[in-house]
Short mmCIF file of N, CA and C and ligand atoms in Angstrom, two decimals:
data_model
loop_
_atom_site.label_atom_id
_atom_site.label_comp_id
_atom_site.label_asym_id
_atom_site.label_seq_id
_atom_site.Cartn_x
_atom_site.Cartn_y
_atom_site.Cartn_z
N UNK W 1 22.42 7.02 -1.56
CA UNK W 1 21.52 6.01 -2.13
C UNK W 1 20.12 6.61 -2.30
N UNK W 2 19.05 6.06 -3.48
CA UNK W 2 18.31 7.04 -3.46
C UNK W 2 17.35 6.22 -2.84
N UNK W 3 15.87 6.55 -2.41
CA UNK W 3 14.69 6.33 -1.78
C UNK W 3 14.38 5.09 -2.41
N UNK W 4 14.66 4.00 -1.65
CA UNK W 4 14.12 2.92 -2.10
C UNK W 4 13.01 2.63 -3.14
N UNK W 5 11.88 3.31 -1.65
CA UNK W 5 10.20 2.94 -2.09
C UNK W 5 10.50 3.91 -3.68
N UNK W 6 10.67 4.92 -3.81
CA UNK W 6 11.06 5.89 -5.18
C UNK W 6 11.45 4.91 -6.40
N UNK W 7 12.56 4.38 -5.94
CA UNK W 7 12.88 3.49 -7.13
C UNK W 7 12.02 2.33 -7.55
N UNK W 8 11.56 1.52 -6.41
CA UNK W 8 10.20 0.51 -6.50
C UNK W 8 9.40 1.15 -7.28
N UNK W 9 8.70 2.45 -7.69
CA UNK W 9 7.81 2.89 -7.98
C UNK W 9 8.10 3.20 -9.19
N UNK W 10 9.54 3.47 -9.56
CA UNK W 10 9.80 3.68 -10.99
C UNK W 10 9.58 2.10 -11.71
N UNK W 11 9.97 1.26 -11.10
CA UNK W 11 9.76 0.08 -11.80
C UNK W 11 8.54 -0.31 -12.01
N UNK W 12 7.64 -0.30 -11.02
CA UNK W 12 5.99 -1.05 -11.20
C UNK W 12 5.79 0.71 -12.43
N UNK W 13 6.11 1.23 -12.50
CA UNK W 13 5.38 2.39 -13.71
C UNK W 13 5.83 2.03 -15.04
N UNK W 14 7.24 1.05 -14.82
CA UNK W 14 7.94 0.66 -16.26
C UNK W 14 6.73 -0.36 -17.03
N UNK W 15 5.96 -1.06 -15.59
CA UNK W 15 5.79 -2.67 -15.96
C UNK W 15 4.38 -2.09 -16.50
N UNK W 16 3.95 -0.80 -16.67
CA UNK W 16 2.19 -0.60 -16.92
C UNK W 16 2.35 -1.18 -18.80
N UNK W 17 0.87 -1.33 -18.82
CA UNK W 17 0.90 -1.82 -20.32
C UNK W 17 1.33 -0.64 -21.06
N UNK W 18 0.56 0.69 -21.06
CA UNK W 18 1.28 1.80 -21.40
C UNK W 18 2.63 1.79 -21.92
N UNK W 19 3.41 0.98 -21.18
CA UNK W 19 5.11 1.46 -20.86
C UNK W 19 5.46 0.33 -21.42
N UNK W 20 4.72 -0.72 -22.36
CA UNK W 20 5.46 -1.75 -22.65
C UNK W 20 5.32 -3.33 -21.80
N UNK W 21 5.11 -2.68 -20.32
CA UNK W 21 5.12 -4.07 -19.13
C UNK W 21 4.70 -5.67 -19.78
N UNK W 22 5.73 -6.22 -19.54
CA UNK W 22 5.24 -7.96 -20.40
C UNK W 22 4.64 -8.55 -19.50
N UNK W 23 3.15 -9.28 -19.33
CA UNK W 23 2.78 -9.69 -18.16
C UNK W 23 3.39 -11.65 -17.79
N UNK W 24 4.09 -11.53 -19.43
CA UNK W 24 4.36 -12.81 -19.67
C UNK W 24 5.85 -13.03 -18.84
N UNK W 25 6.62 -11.92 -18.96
CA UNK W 25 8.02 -11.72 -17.91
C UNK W 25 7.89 -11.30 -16.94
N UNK W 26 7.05 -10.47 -16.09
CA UNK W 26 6.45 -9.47 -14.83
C UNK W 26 5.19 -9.33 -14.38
N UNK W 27 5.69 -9.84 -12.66
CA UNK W 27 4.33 -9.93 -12.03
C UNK W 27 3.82 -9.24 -11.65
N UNK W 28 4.47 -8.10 -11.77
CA UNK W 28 3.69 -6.30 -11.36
C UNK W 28 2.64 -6.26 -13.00
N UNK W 29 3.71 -6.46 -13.77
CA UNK W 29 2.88 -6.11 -15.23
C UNK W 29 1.85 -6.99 -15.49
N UNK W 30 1.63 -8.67 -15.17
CA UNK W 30 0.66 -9.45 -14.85
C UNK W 30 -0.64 -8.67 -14.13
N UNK W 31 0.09 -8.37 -12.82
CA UNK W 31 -1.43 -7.81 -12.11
C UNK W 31 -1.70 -6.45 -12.84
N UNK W 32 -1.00 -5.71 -13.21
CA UNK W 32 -1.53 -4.07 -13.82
C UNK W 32 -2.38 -4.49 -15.18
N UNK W 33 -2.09 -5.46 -15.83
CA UNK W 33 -2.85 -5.96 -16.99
C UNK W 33 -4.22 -6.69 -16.84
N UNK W 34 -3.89 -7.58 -15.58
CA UNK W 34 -5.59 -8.18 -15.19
C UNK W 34 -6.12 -7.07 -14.40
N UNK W 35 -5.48 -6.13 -14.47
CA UNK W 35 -6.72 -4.54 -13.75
C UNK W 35 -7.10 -4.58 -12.23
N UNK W 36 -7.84 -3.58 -11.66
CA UNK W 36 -8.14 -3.62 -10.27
C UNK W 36 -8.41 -4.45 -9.86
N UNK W 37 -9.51 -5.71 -10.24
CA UNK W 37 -9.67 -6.31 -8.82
C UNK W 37 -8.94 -7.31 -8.85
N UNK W 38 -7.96 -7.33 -9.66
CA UNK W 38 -6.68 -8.37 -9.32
C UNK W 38 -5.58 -7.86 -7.89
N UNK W 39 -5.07 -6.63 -8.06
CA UNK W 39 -4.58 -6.38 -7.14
C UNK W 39 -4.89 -6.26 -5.97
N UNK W 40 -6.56 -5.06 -5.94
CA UNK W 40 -6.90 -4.85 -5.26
C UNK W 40 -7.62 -6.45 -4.03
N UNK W 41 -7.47 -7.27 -4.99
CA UNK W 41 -7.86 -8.76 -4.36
C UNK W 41 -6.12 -9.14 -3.24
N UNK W 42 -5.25 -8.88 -3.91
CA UNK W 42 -3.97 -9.32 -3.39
C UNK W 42 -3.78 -8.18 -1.66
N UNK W 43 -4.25 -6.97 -2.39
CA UNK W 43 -3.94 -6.09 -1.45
C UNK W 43 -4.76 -6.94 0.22
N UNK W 44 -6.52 -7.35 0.04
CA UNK W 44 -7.26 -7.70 0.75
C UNK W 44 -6.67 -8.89 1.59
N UNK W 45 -5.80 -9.81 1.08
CA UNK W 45 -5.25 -10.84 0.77
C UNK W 45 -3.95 -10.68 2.39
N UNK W 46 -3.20 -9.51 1.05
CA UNK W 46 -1.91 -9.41 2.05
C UNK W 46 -2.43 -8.53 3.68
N UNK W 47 -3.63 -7.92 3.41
CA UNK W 47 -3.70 -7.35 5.13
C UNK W 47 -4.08 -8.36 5.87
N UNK W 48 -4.91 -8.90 5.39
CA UNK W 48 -5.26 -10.36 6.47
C UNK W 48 -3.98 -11.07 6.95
N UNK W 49 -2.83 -11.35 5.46
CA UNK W 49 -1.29 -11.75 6.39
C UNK W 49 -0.92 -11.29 7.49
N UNK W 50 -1.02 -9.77 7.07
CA UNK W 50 -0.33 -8.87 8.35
C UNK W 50 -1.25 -9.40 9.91
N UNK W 51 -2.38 -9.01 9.26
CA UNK W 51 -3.21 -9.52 10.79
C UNK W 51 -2.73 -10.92 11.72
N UNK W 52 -2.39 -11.94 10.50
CA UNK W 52 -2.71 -13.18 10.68
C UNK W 52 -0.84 -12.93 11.57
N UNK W 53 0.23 -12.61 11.00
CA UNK W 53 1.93 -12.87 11.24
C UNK W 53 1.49 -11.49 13.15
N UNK W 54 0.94 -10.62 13.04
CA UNK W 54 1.14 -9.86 14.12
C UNK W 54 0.38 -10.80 15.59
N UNK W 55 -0.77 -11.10 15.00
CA UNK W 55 -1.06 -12.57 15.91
C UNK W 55 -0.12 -13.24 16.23
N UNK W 56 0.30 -14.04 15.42
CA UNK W 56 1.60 -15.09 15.81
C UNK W 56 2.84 -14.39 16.49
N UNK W 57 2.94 -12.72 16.30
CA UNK W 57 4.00 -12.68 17.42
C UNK W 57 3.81 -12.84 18.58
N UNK W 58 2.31 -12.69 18.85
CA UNK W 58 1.84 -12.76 20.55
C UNK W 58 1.82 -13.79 21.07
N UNK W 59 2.39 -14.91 19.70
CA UNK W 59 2.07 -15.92 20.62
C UNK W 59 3.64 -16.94 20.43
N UNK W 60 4.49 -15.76 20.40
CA UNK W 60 5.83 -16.35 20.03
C UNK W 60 6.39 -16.42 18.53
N UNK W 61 5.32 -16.13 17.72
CA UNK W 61 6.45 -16.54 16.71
C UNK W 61 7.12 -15.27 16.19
N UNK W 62 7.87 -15.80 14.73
CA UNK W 62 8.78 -14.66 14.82
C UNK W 62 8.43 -13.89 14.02
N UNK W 63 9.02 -12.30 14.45
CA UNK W 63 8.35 -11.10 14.10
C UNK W 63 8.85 -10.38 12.64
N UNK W 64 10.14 -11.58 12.13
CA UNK W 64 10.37 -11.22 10.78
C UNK W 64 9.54 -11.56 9.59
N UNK W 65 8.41 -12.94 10.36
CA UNK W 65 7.37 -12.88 9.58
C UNK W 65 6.22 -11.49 9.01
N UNK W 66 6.45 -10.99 10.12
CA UNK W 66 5.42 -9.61 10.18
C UNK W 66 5.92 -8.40 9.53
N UNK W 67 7.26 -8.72 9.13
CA UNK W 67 7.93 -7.69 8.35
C UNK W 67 7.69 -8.27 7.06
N UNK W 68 7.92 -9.37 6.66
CA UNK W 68 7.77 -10.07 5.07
C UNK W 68 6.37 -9.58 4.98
N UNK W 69 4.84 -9.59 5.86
CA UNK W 69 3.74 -9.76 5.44
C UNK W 69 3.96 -8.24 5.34
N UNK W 70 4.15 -6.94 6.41
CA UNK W 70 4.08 -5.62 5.95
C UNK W 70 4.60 -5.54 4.68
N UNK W 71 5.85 -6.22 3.97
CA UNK W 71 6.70 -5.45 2.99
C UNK W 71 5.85 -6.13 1.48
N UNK W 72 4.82 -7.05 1.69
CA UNK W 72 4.63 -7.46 0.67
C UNK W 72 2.64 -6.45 0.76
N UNK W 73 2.40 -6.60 1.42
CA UNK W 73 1.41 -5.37 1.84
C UNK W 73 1.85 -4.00 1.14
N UNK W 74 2.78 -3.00 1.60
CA UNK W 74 3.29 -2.32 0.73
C UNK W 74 3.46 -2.50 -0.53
N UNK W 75 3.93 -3.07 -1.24
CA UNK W 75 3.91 -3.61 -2.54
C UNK W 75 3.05 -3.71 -3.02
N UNK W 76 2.07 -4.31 -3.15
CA UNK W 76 0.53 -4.66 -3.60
C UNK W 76 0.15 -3.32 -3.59
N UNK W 77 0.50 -2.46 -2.37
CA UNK W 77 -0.23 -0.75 -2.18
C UNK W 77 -0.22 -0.21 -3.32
N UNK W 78 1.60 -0.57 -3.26
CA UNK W 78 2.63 0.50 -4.58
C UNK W 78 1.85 0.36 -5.72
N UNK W 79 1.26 -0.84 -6.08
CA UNK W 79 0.80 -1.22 -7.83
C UNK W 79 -0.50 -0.46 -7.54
N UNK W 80 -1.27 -0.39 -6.76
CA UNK W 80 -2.48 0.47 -6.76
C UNK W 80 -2.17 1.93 -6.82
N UNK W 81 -1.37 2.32 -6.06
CA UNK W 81 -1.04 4.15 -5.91
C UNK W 81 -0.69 4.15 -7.69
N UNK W 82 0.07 3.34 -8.04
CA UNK W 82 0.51 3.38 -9.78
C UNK W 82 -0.18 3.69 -10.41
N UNK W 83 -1.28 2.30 -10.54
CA UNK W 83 -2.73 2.54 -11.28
C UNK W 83 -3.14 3.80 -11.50
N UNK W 84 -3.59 4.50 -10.41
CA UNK W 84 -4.17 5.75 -9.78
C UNK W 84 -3.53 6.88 -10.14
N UNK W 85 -2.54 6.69 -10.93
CA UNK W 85 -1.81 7.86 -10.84
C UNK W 85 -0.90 8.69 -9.38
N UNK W 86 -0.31 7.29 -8.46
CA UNK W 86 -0.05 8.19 -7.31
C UNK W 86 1.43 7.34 -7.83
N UNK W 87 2.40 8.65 -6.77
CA UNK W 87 3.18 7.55 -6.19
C UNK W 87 3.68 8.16 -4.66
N UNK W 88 4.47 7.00 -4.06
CA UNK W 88 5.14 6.72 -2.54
C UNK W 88 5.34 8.05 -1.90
N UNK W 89 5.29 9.59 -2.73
CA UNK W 89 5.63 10.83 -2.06
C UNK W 89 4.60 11.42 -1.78
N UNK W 90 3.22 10.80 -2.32
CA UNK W 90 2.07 11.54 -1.76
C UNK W 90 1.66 10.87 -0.82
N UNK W 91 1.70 9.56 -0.35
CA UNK W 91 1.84 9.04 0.61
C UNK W 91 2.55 10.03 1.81
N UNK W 92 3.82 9.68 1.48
CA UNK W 92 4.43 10.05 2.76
C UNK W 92 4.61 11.75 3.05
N UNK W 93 3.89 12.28 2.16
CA UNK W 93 3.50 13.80 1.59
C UNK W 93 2.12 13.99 3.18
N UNK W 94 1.28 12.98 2.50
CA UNK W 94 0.07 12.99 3.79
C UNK W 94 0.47 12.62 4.95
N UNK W 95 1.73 11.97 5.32
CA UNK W 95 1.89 11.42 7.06
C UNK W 95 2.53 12.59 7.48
N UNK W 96 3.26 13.46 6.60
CA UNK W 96 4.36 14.76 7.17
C UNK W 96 3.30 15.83 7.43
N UNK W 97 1.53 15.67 6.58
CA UNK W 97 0.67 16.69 6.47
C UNK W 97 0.09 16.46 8.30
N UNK W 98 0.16 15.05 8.36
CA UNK W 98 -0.63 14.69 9.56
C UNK W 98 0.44 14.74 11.37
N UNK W 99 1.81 14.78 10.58
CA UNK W 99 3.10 15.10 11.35
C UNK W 99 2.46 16.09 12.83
N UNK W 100 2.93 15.66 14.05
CA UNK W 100 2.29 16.41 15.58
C UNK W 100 0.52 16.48 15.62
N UNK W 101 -0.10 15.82 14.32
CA UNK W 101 -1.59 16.51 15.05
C UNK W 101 -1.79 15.22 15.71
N UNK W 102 -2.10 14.68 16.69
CA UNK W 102 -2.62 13.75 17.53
C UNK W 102 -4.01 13.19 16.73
N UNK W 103 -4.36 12.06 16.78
CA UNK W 103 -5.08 11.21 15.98
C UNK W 103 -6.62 11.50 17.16
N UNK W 104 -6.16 11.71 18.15
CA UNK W 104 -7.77 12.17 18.89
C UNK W 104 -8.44 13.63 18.92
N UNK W 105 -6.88 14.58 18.88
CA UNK W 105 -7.24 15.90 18.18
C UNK W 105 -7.78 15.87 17.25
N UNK W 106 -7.53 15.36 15.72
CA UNK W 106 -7.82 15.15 14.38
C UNK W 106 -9.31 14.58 14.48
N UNK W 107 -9.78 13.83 15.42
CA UNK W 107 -10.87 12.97 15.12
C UNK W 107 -12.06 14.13 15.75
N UNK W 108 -11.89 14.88 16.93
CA UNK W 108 -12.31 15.35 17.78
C UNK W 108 -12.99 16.94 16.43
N UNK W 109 -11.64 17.80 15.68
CA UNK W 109 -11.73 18.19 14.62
C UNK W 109 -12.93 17.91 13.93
N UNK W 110 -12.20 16.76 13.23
CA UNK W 110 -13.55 16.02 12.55
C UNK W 110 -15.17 16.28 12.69
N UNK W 111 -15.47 15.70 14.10
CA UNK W 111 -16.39 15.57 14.43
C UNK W 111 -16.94 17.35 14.87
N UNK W 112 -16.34 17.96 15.40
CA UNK W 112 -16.86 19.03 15.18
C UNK W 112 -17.19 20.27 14.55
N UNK W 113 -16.82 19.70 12.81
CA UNK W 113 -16.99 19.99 11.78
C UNK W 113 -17.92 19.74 11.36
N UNK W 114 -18.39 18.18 11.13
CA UNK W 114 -19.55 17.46 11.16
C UNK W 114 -20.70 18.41 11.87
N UNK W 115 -20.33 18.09 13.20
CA UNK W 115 -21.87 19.41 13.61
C UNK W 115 -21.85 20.21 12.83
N UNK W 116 -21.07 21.20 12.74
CA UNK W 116 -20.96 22.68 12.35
C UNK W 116 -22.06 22.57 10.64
N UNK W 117 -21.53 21.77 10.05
CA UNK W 117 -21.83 21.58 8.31
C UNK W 117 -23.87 20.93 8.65
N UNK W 118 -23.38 19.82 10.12
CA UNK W 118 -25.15 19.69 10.12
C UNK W 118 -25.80 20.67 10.50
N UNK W 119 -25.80 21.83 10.61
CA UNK W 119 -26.27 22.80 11.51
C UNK W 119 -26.42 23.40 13.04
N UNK W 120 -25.56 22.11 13.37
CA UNK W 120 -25.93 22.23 15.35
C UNK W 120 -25.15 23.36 15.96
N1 PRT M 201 8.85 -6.36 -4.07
C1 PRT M 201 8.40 -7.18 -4.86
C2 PRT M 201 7.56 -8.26 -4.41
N2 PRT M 201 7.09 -8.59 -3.20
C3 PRT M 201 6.30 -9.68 -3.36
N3 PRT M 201 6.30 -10.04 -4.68
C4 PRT M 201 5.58 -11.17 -5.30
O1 PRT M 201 4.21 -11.10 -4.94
C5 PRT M 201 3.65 -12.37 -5.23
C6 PRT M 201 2.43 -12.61 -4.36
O2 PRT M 201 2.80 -12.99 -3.10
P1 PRT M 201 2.12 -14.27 -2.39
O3 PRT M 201 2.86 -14.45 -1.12
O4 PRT M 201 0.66 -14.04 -2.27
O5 PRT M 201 2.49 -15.45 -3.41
P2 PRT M 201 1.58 -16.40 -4.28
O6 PRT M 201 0.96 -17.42 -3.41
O7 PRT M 201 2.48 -16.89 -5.38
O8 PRT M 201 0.44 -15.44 -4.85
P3 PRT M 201 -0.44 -15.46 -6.16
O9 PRT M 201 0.14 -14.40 -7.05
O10 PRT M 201 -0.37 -16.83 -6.78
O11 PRT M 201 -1.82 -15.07 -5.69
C7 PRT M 201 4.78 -13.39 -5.15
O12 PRT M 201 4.98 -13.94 -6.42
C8 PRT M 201 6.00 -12.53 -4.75
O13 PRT M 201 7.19 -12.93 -5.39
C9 PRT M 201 7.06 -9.18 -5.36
N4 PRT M 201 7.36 -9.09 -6.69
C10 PRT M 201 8.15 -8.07 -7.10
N5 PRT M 201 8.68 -7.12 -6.24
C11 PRT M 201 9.48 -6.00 -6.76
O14 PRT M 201 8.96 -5.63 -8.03
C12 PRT M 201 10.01 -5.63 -8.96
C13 PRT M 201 9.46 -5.97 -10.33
O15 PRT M 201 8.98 -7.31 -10.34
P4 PRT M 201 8.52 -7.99 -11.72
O16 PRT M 201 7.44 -7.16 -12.25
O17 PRT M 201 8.06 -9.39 -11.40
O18 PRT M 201 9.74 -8.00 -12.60
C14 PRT M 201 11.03 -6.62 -8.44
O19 PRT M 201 12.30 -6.37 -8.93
C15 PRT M 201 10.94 -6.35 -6.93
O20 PRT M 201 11.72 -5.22 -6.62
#
């Protein structure tokens, strides 16, 4: 079977105006036609879900909500990486780049780069 997110991505690229996308039949092609801050409004939209469904597991509810709010989060992503010219493999291109470095190593990095470039 091939890569899900892969195939998702061939479709939101079908739905660009470019490619034909009817915004009158498709709601990917709807938002790619009303332009960035349509999506990028949905994207703002769907993280607050996530925030809002990962709350509610702490307090019992259920955690398949928090999967509907991630999977529709993703989605909204997908139509932006589109826009942009990306898709789902440069994504997951950068988590395999970031693969064993520890996120306090990386930051620690960071920051002592920062000196180095300020002069200290
Ligand atoms: N994965 C999705 C997907 N996830 C969520 N959604 C839609 O995203 C919309 C926004 O979600 P909300 O919960 O905010 O719903 P809403 O209150 O109606 O939001 P508003 O748009 O009114 O702001 C809903 O209409 C969902 O149906 C999706 N719509 C499409 N896809 C995929 O995209 C493909 C192409 O879709 P079309 O372009 O519509 O053919 C589909 O075959 C699916 O594979």
């Amino acid at each position: 079977m091939s890569d899900p997110l892969a195939r998702l991505a061939d479709v939101i690229e079908s739905r660009k105006p470019a490619n034909g996308g009817d915004p009158d039949a498709s709601y990917v092609a709807r938002l790619l036609h009303k332009g960035p801050d349509a999506f990028l409004k949905k994207i703002g939209e769907e993280a607050t879900e996530v925030v809002m469904a990962a709350k509610d597991c702490d307090q019992g509810g259920d955690p398949k909500k928090l999967v509907g709010e991630v999977a529709d989060l993703w989605f909204h992503s997908m139509i932006a990486l589109a826009h942009y010219g990306l898709k789902p493999a440069d994504v997951i291109a950068e988590l395999q780049r970031r693969e064993g470095l520890s996120g306090l190593e990386e930051k620690a990095l960071r920051k002592a780069q920062a000196r180095e470039a300020g002069g200290e």
